[in-house]
Amino acid sequence: MNAIERPKFIPRHRLFFSSSSLQKTKITQIITLGAAYVLFPKTNHKYTWHKVTTTVNNIIVGKLWVDQHGDTEIVGLNSSSGIKCILKYIPYSYFSREAQRRVKGVVIDRNNKVKWVIRGTSDNQIEIAKVRSISGLPDSPEYETGIYGKGVCFRQTAKTLAAQLNEMEEGVAPTDSRHRPDQRLMEVDKWDESNHEKLRLEEKQREKRKQREEEAEAAATRENYGLLFLMRKLFQTK
């Protein structure tokens, strides 16, 4: 049994766990036993959950990559008792078109009603949206939600400092990368538009490069410059 405590960070958390591993030909699976706890000191809210299985792929040959899969429940304790979040880490499949490390889930209140819907990827971002209405069968409900990520969006790869560095300022140079339209679209979560804009810019750069190469080839075939002034002087002196 191991114990890890980091009292300097908020929220404070203490993990009690033990782990076992399963070694196969091409993969290694890490199964964490025990529970993890997190405490938010300002609100005194406390939660506990069990970690899902972690799989390391291509141990022997190929590019190493990590996947997480399984179901977990984040359960509220003390003043948060009765509140829980059910998360499903969807395993990657070669036959699926879904993104890797996809996560989906719901947040349930004390009355056992779904209040929030969660989606995202475990290595990039998690978005949450409030449930407006529920339809369909109890086994396969359909949720009508508000806008995902509006004011409630967590990104592991974009900390506060990194986000502030990308903010526009007065007087920045015209060549500053913050003027890039694809980057500005990415900043507001328009990922598809950002990718299209990036491809457009790259194609424009290729066309410009090709044009410069053609101009350079045309210039190479021209007659070389001569010393016309000296040649004229020499002709006049004869």
PDB file of C-alpha atoms in Angstrom:
ATOM      1  CA  MET A   1       0.000   0.000   0.000  1.00  0.00           C
ATOM      2  CA  ASN A   2       1.432   3.346  -1.080  1.00  0.00           C
ATOM      3  CA  ALA A   3       0.471   6.838   0.053  1.00  0.00           C
ATOM      4  CA  ILE A   4       1.147  10.057  -1.839  1.00  0.00           C
ATOM      5  CA  GLU A   5       0.254  13.480  -0.415  1.00  0.00           C
ATOM      6  CA  ARG A   6       0.775  16.908  -1.966  1.00  0.00           C
ATOM      7  CA  PRO A   7      -0.416  19.474   0.595  1.00  0.00           C
ATOM      8  CA  LYS A   8       1.041  22.426  -1.319  1.00  0.00           C
ATOM      9  CA  PHE A   9      -1.437  22.117  -4.172  1.00  0.00           C
ATOM     10  CA  ILE A  10      -5.082  23.135  -4.243  1.00  0.00           C
ATOM     11  CA  PRO A  11      -7.142  21.002  -4.498  1.00  0.00           C
ATOM     12  CA  ARG A  12      -5.292  18.799  -2.031  1.00  0.00           C
ATOM     13  CA  HIS A  13      -5.396  15.122  -2.695  1.00  0.00           C
ATOM     14  CA  ARG A  14      -4.244  11.901  -1.136  1.00  0.00           C
ATOM     15  CA  LEU A  15      -3.945   8.674  -3.083  1.00  0.00           C
ATOM     16  CA  PHE A  16      -3.994   5.220  -1.520  1.00  0.00           C
ATOM     17  CA  PHE A  17      -3.402   2.565  -4.098  1.00  0.00           C
ATOM     18  CA  SER A  18      -1.584  -0.543  -5.157  1.00  0.00           C
ATOM     19  CA  SER A  19      -1.133  -1.714  -8.713  1.00  0.00           C
ATOM     20  CA  SER A  20      -0.678  -4.891 -10.668  1.00  0.00           C
ATOM     21  CA  SER A  21       0.526  -5.341 -14.234  1.00  0.00           C
ATOM     22  CA  LEU A  22      -0.261  -7.823 -16.980  1.00  0.00           C
ATOM     23  CA  GLN A  23       2.453  -8.413 -19.574  1.00  0.00           C
ATOM     24  CA  LYS A  24       1.452  -9.732 -22.979  1.00  0.00           C
ATOM     25  CA  THR A  25       3.352 -10.046 -26.243  1.00  0.00           C
ATOM     26  CA  LYS A  26       2.854  -6.478 -27.456  1.00  0.00           C
ATOM     27  CA  ILE A  27       1.129  -4.682 -24.579  1.00  0.00           C
ATOM     28  CA  THR A  28       1.418  -4.046 -20.857  1.00  0.00           C
ATOM     29  CA  GLN A  29      -1.683  -3.404 -18.770  1.00  0.00           C
ATOM     30  CA  ILE A  30      -1.499  -1.508 -15.473  1.00  0.00           C
ATOM     31  CA  ILE A  31      -4.436  -2.102 -13.143  1.00  0.00           C
ATOM     32  CA  THR A  32      -4.617   0.294 -10.182  1.00  0.00           C
ATOM     33  CA  LEU A  33      -6.243  -1.077  -7.033  1.00  0.00           C
ATOM     34  CA  GLY A  34      -7.613   0.966  -4.166  1.00  0.00           C
ATOM     35  CA  ALA A  35      -9.127   4.449  -4.252  1.00  0.00           C
ATOM     36  CA  ALA A  36      -8.094   8.052  -4.840  1.00  0.00           C
ATOM     37  CA  TYR A  37      -9.436  11.049  -2.898  1.00  0.00           C
ATOM     38  CA  VAL A  38      -9.532  14.768  -3.645  1.00  0.00           C
ATOM     39  CA  LEU A  39     -10.462  17.607  -1.260  1.00  0.00           C
ATOM     40  CA  PHE A  40     -11.340  21.194  -2.230  1.00  0.00           C
ATOM     41  CA  PRO A  41     -10.422  23.229   0.886  1.00  0.00           C
ATOM     42  CA  LYS A  42     -12.466  26.331   0.035  1.00  0.00           C
ATOM     43  CA  THR A  43     -15.741  24.413  -0.258  1.00  0.00           C
ATOM     44  CA  ASN A  44     -14.798  21.347   1.807  1.00  0.00           C
ATOM     45  CA  HIS A  45     -16.083  19.143  -1.018  1.00  0.00           C
ATOM     46  CA  LYS A  46     -14.498  15.705  -1.068  1.00  0.00           C
ATOM     47  CA  TYR A  47     -14.648  13.056  -3.770  1.00  0.00           C
ATOM     48  CA  THR A  48     -13.304   9.549  -4.287  1.00  0.00           C
ATOM     49  CA  TRP A  49     -12.882   7.339  -7.348  1.00  0.00           C
ATOM     50  CA  HIS A  50     -11.128   4.242  -8.695  1.00  0.00           C
ATOM     51  CA  LYS A  51      -8.675   4.529 -11.553  1.00  0.00           C
ATOM     52  CA  VAL A  52      -9.304   2.797 -14.870  1.00  0.00           C
ATOM     53  CA  THR A  53      -6.964   0.369 -16.623  1.00  0.00           C
ATOM     54  CA  THR A  54      -3.957   1.807 -18.466  1.00  0.00           C
ATOM     55  CA  THR A  55      -2.584  -0.081 -21.486  1.00  0.00           C
ATOM     56  CA  VAL A  56       0.844   0.560 -23.009  1.00  0.00           C
ATOM     57  CA  ASN A  57       0.882  -0.599 -26.635  1.00  0.00           C
ATOM     58  CA  ASN A  58       3.704  -1.662 -28.975  1.00  0.00           C
ATOM     59  CA  ILE A  59       6.151  -2.659 -26.250  1.00  0.00           C
ATOM     60  CA  ILE A  60       8.464  -4.550 -28.608  1.00  0.00           C
ATOM     61  CA  VAL A  61       7.996  -3.063 -32.087  1.00  0.00           C
ATOM     62  CA  GLY A  62       6.437   0.187 -33.261  1.00  0.00           C
ATOM     63  CA  LYS A  63       5.626   3.516 -31.694  1.00  0.00           C
ATOM     64  CA  LEU A  64       4.707   3.402 -28.014  1.00  0.00           C
ATOM     65  CA  TRP A  65       1.309   4.813 -27.155  1.00  0.00           C
ATOM     66  CA  VAL A  66      -0.890   4.703 -24.068  1.00  0.00           C
ATOM     67  CA  ASP A  67      -4.627   4.062 -23.880  1.00  0.00           C
ATOM     68  CA  GLN A  68      -7.036   4.098 -20.940  1.00  0.00           C
ATOM     69  CA  HIS A  69     -10.271   2.141 -20.825  1.00  0.00           C
ATOM     70  CA  GLY A  70     -12.949   1.126 -18.369  1.00  0.00           C
ATOM     71  CA  ASP A  71     -15.695   2.695 -16.262  1.00  0.00           C
ATOM     72  CA  THR A  72     -15.314   4.720 -13.093  1.00  0.00           C
ATOM     73  CA  GLU A  73     -17.538   6.639 -10.678  1.00  0.00           C
ATOM     74  CA  ILE A  74     -16.445   9.820  -8.929  1.00  0.00           C
ATOM     75  CA  VAL A  75     -18.513   9.786  -5.727  1.00  0.00           C
ATOM     76  CA  GLY A  76     -19.074  12.743  -3.424  1.00  0.00           C
ATOM     77  CA  LEU A  77     -18.361  12.438   0.307  1.00  0.00           C
ATOM     78  CA  ASN A  78     -19.323  14.509   3.363  1.00  0.00           C
ATOM     79  CA  SER A  79     -21.095  17.663   2.168  1.00  0.00           C
ATOM     80  CA  SER A  80     -21.044  16.336  -1.416  1.00  0.00           C
ATOM     81  CA  SER A  81     -22.676  13.042  -0.500  1.00  0.00           C
ATOM     82  CA  GLY A  82     -25.180  11.854  -3.103  1.00  0.00           C
ATOM     83  CA  ILE A  83     -23.480  13.561  -6.046  1.00  0.00           C
ATOM     84  CA  LYS A  84     -21.575  11.385  -8.481  1.00  0.00           C
ATOM     85  CA  CYS A  85     -20.036  11.436 -11.936  1.00  0.00           C
ATOM     86  CA  ILE A  86     -20.064   8.324 -14.118  1.00  0.00           C
ATOM     87  CA  LEU A  87     -17.263   8.263 -16.679  1.00  0.00           C
ATOM     88  CA  LYS A  88     -16.608   5.771 -19.456  1.00  0.00           C
ATOM     89  CA  TYR A  89     -13.125   5.590 -21.005  1.00  0.00           C
ATOM     90  CA  ILE A  90     -13.713   4.105 -24.448  1.00  0.00           C
ATOM     91  CA  PRO A  91     -10.959   1.725 -25.646  1.00  0.00           C
ATOM     92  CA  TYR A  92      -9.411   2.420 -29.029  1.00  0.00           C
ATOM     93  CA  SER A  93     -10.306   0.079 -31.877  1.00  0.00           C
ATOM     94  CA  TYR A  94      -8.652  -0.188 -35.278  1.00  0.00           C
ATOM     95  CA  PHE A  95     -12.104  -0.662 -36.796  1.00  0.00           C
ATOM     96  CA  SER A  96     -13.558   2.500 -35.258  1.00  0.00           C
ATOM     97  CA  ARG A  97     -13.439   6.025 -36.646  1.00  0.00           C
ATOM     98  CA  GLU A  98     -13.636   7.547 -33.193  1.00  0.00           C
ATOM     99  CA  ALA A  99     -10.726   9.522 -31.782  1.00  0.00           C
ATOM    100  CA  GLN A 100      -8.282   7.852 -29.423  1.00  0.00           C
ATOM    101  CA  ARG A 101      -8.685   8.191 -25.636  1.00  0.00           C
ATOM    102  CA  ARG A 102     -12.312   9.299 -25.898  1.00  0.00           C
ATOM    103  CA  VAL A 103     -14.194   9.904 -22.653  1.00  0.00           C
ATOM    104  CA  LYS A 104     -17.910  10.399 -22.064  1.00  0.00           C
ATOM    105  CA  GLY A 105     -20.102  10.495 -18.996  1.00  0.00           C
ATOM    106  CA  VAL A 106     -22.788  12.191 -16.927  1.00  0.00           C
ATOM    107  CA  VAL A 107     -23.077  14.024 -13.599  1.00  0.00           C
ATOM    108  CA  ILE A 108     -25.949  12.933 -11.343  1.00  0.00           C
ATOM    109  CA  ASP A 109     -27.389  14.949  -8.446  1.00  0.00           C
ATOM    110  CA  ARG A 110     -28.732  13.771  -5.076  1.00  0.00           C
ATOM    111  CA  ASN A 111     -32.138  13.037  -6.624  1.00  0.00           C
ATOM    112  CA  ASN A 112     -30.504  10.641  -9.119  1.00  0.00           C
ATOM    113  CA  LYS A 113     -31.193  12.994 -12.032  1.00  0.00           C
ATOM    114  CA  VAL A 114     -28.678  13.654 -14.807  1.00  0.00           C
ATOM    115  CA  LYS A 115     -27.683  17.328 -14.691  1.00  0.00           C
ATOM    116  CA  TRP A 116     -24.572  17.491 -16.873  1.00  0.00           C
ATOM    117  CA  VAL A 117     -23.157  15.585 -19.845  1.00  0.00           C
ATOM    118  CA  ILE A 118     -19.395  15.193 -20.274  1.00  0.00           C
ATOM    119  CA  ARG A 119     -17.353  14.451 -23.388  1.00  0.00           C
ATOM    120  CA  GLY A 120     -13.778  14.823 -24.577  1.00  0.00           C
ATOM    121  CA  THR A 121     -10.439  13.025 -24.602  1.00  0.00           C
ATOM    122  CA  SER A 122      -8.361  12.079 -21.582  1.00  0.00           C
ATOM    123  CA  ASP A 123      -5.127  13.557 -23.007  1.00  0.00           C
ATOM    124  CA  ASN A 124      -6.462  16.836 -24.397  1.00  0.00           C
ATOM    125  CA  GLN A 125      -9.644  18.392 -23.086  1.00  0.00           C
ATOM    126  CA  ILE A 126     -12.876  17.671 -21.249  1.00  0.00           C
ATOM    127  CA  GLU A 127     -16.075  19.597 -22.063  1.00  0.00           C
ATOM    128  CA  ILE A 128     -19.269  19.725 -20.017  1.00  0.00           C
ATOM    129  CA  ALA A 129     -22.782  20.859 -20.941  1.00  0.00           C
ATOM    130  CA  LYS A 130     -25.932  21.294 -18.879  1.00  0.00           C
ATOM    131  CA  VAL A 131     -28.827  18.928 -19.621  1.00  0.00           C
ATOM    132  CA  ARG A 132     -32.009  20.703 -20.728  1.00  0.00           C
ATOM    133  CA  SER A 133     -34.245  17.707 -21.376  1.00  0.00           C
ATOM    134  CA  ILE A 134     -34.104  13.896 -21.511  1.00  0.00           C
ATOM    135  CA  SER A 135     -35.900  11.644 -23.996  1.00  0.00           C
ATOM    136  CA  GLY A 136     -35.748   8.046 -25.159  1.00  0.00           C
ATOM    137  CA  LEU A 137     -35.703   4.801 -23.216  1.00  0.00           C
ATOM    138  CA  PRO A 138     -34.175   4.539 -19.723  1.00  0.00           C
ATOM    139  CA  ASP A 139     -31.529   2.123 -21.027  1.00  0.00           C
ATOM    140  CA  SER A 140     -30.479   4.458 -23.854  1.00  0.00           C
ATOM    141  CA  PRO A 141     -31.504   8.012 -22.971  1.00  0.00           C
ATOM    142  CA  GLU A 142     -30.948  10.956 -25.287  1.00  0.00           C
ATOM    143  CA  TYR A 143     -29.894  14.256 -23.735  1.00  0.00           C
ATOM    144  CA  GLU A 144     -30.637  17.693 -25.112  1.00  0.00           C
ATOM    145  CA  THR A 145     -27.902  19.972 -23.833  1.00  0.00           C
ATOM    146  CA  GLY A 146     -26.706  23.522 -23.982  1.00  0.00           C
ATOM    147  CA  ILE A 147     -23.464  24.616 -25.593  1.00  0.00           C
ATOM    148  CA  TYR A 148     -20.447  22.507 -24.700  1.00  0.00           C
ATOM    149  CA  GLY A 149     -17.455  24.179 -23.150  1.00  0.00           C
ATOM    150  CA  LYS A 150     -19.017  27.628 -22.634  1.00  0.00           C
ATOM    151  CA  GLY A 151     -17.207  28.855 -19.554  1.00  0.00           C
ATOM    152  CA  VAL A 152     -16.531  25.303 -18.378  1.00  0.00           C
ATOM    153  CA  CYS A 153     -13.657  23.747 -20.275  1.00  0.00           C
ATOM    154  CA  PHE A 154     -10.510  22.085 -18.998  1.00  0.00           C
ATOM    155  CA  ARG A 155      -7.443  21.587 -21.162  1.00  0.00           C
ATOM    156  CA  GLN A 156      -4.397  19.758 -19.934  1.00  0.00           C
ATOM    157  CA  THR A 157      -2.270  21.174 -22.764  1.00  0.00           C
ATOM    158  CA  ALA A 158      -3.208  24.856 -22.332  1.00  0.00           C
ATOM    159  CA  LYS A 159      -2.418  26.215 -18.894  1.00  0.00           C
ATOM    160  CA  THR A 160      -3.291  29.766 -17.874  1.00  0.00           C
ATOM    161  CA  LEU A 161       0.176  31.122 -18.693  1.00  0.00           C
ATOM    162  CA  ALA A 162       0.163  29.507 -22.144  1.00  0.00           C
ATOM    163  CA  ALA A 163      -3.284  30.911 -22.897  1.00  0.00           C
ATOM    164  CA  GLN A 164      -2.230  34.405 -21.808  1.00  0.00           C
ATOM    165  CA  LEU A 165       0.845  34.296 -24.025  1.00  0.00           C
ATOM    166  CA  ASN A 166      -1.422  33.772 -27.039  1.00  0.00           C
ATOM    167  CA  GLU A 167      -3.629  36.781 -26.290  1.00  0.00           C
ATOM    168  CA  MET A 168      -3.502  39.662 -28.769  1.00  0.00           C
ATOM    169  CA  GLU A 169      -1.841  42.922 -27.691  1.00  0.00           C
ATOM    170  CA  GLU A 170      -1.530  46.380 -29.186  1.00  0.00           C
ATOM    171  CA  GLY A 171       1.601  47.118 -31.153  1.00  0.00           C
ATOM    172  CA  VAL A 172       2.617  43.546 -31.962  1.00  0.00           C
ATOM    173  CA  ALA A 173       4.597  43.079 -35.162  1.00  0.00           C
ATOM    174  CA  PRO A 174       2.687  42.172 -38.348  1.00  0.00           C
ATOM    175  CA  THR A 175       4.767  38.998 -38.514  1.00  0.00           C
ATOM    176  CA  ASP A 176       3.756  37.888 -35.003  1.00  0.00           C
ATOM    177  CA  SER A 177       2.324  34.365 -35.030  1.00  0.00           C
ATOM    178  CA  ARG A 178      -0.699  35.603 -33.069  1.00  0.00           C
ATOM    179  CA  HIS A 179      -1.976  37.104 -36.336  1.00  0.00           C
ATOM    180  CA  ARG A 180      -2.278  33.645 -37.872  1.00  0.00           C
ATOM    181  CA  PRO A 181      -5.972  33.044 -38.624  1.00  0.00           C
ATOM    182  CA  ASP A 182      -5.732  29.302 -37.968  1.00  0.00           C
ATOM    183  CA  GLN A 183      -4.312  29.947 -34.508  1.00  0.00           C
ATOM    184  CA  ARG A 184      -7.041  32.463 -33.688  1.00  0.00           C
ATOM    185  CA  LEU A 185      -9.713  29.933 -34.684  1.00  0.00           C
ATOM    186  CA  MET A 186      -8.069  27.278 -32.545  1.00  0.00           C
ATOM    187  CA  GLU A 187      -8.125  29.647 -29.553  1.00  0.00           C
ATOM    188  CA  VAL A 188     -11.943  29.741 -29.690  1.00  0.00           C
ATOM    189  CA  ASP A 189     -12.335  25.963 -30.082  1.00  0.00           C
ATOM    190  CA  LYS A 190     -13.123  26.038 -33.819  1.00  0.00           C
ATOM    191  CA  TRP A 191     -10.875  23.077 -34.546  1.00  0.00           C
ATOM    192  CA  ASP A 192     -12.285  22.073 -37.950  1.00  0.00           C
ATOM    193  CA  GLU A 193     -12.174  25.650 -39.261  1.00  0.00           C
ATOM    194  CA  SER A 194      -8.645  25.985 -37.900  1.00  0.00           C
ATOM    195  CA  ASN A 195      -7.493  22.859 -39.744  1.00  0.00           C
ATOM    196  CA  HIS A 196      -9.048  24.076 -43.010  1.00  0.00           C
ATOM    197  CA  GLU A 197      -7.403  27.478 -42.601  1.00  0.00           C
ATOM    198  CA  LYS A 198      -4.047  25.867 -41.847  1.00  0.00           C
ATOM    199  CA  LEU A 199      -4.290  23.768 -45.021  1.00  0.00           C
ATOM    200  CA  ARG A 200      -5.211  26.879 -47.017  1.00  0.00           C
ATOM    201  CA  LEU A 201      -2.183  28.770 -45.706  1.00  0.00           C
ATOM    202  CA  GLU A 202       0.140  25.852 -46.413  1.00  0.00           C
ATOM    203  CA  GLU A 203      -1.195  25.537 -49.965  1.00  0.00           C
ATOM    204  CA  LYS A 204      -0.698  29.274 -50.482  1.00  0.00           C
ATOM    205  CA  GLN A 205       2.900  28.971 -49.262  1.00  0.00           C
ATOM    206  CA  ARG A 206       3.520  26.135 -51.728  1.00  0.00           C
ATOM    207  CA  GLU A 207       2.153  28.227 -54.600  1.00  0.00           C
ATOM    208  CA  LYS A 208       4.330  31.204 -53.623  1.00  0.00           C
ATOM    209  CA  ARG A 209       7.393  28.976 -53.359  1.00  0.00           C
ATOM    210  CA  LYS A 210       6.685  27.457 -56.766  1.00  0.00           C
ATOM    211  CA  GLN A 211       6.250  30.929 -58.265  1.00  0.00           C
ATOM    212  CA  ARG A 212       9.598  32.089 -56.861  1.00  0.00           C
ATOM    213  CA  GLU A 213      11.322  28.968 -58.206  1.00  0.00           C
ATOM    214  CA  GLU A 214       9.861  29.574 -61.680  1.00  0.00           C
ATOM    215  CA  GLU A 215      11.003  33.210 -61.586  1.00  0.00           C
ATOM    216  CA  ALA A 216      14.490  32.089 -60.542  1.00  0.00           C
ATOM    217  CA  GLU A 217      14.658  29.596 -63.428  1.00  0.00           C
ATOM    218  CA  ALA A 218      13.511  32.271 -65.887  1.00  0.00           C
ATOM    219  CA  ALA A 219      16.146  34.684 -64.601  1.00  0.00           C
ATOM    220  CA  ALA A 220      18.870  32.056 -64.996  1.00  0.00           C
ATOM    221  CA  THR A 221      18.211  31.788 -68.758  1.00  0.00           C
ATOM    222  CA  ARG A 222      18.599  35.522 -69.416  1.00  0.00           C
ATOM    223  CA  GLU A 223      21.740  36.978 -70.981  1.00  0.00           C
ATOM    224  CA  ASN A 224      24.352  37.907 -68.426  1.00  0.00           C
ATOM    225  CA  TYR A 225      24.966  41.540 -67.638  1.00  0.00           C
ATOM    226  CA  GLY A 226      27.963  43.112 -69.376  1.00  0.00           C
ATOM    227  CA  LEU A 227      30.172  46.136 -68.762  1.00  0.00           C
ATOM    228  CA  LEU A 228      28.478  48.290 -71.396  1.00  0.00           C
ATOM    229  CA  PHE A 229      30.042  51.547 -70.146  1.00  0.00           C
ATOM    230  CA  LEU A 230      33.605  50.234 -70.411  1.00  0.00           C
ATOM    231  CA  MET A 231      32.946  48.633 -73.786  1.00  0.00           C
ATOM    232  CA  ARG A 232      31.607  51.941 -75.146  1.00  0.00           C
ATOM    233  CA  LYS A 233      34.648  53.844 -73.869  1.00  0.00           C
ATOM    234  CA  LEU A 234      37.009  51.349 -75.443  1.00  0.00           C
ATOM    235  CA  PHE A 235      35.150  51.616 -78.757  1.00  0.00           C
ATOM    236  CA  GLN A 236      35.314  55.411 -78.726  1.00  0.00           C
ATOM    237  CA  THR A 237      39.082  55.462 -78.075  1.00  0.00           C
ATOM    238  CA  LYS A 238      39.835  53.365 -81.130  1.00  0.00           C
TER     239      LYS A 238
END
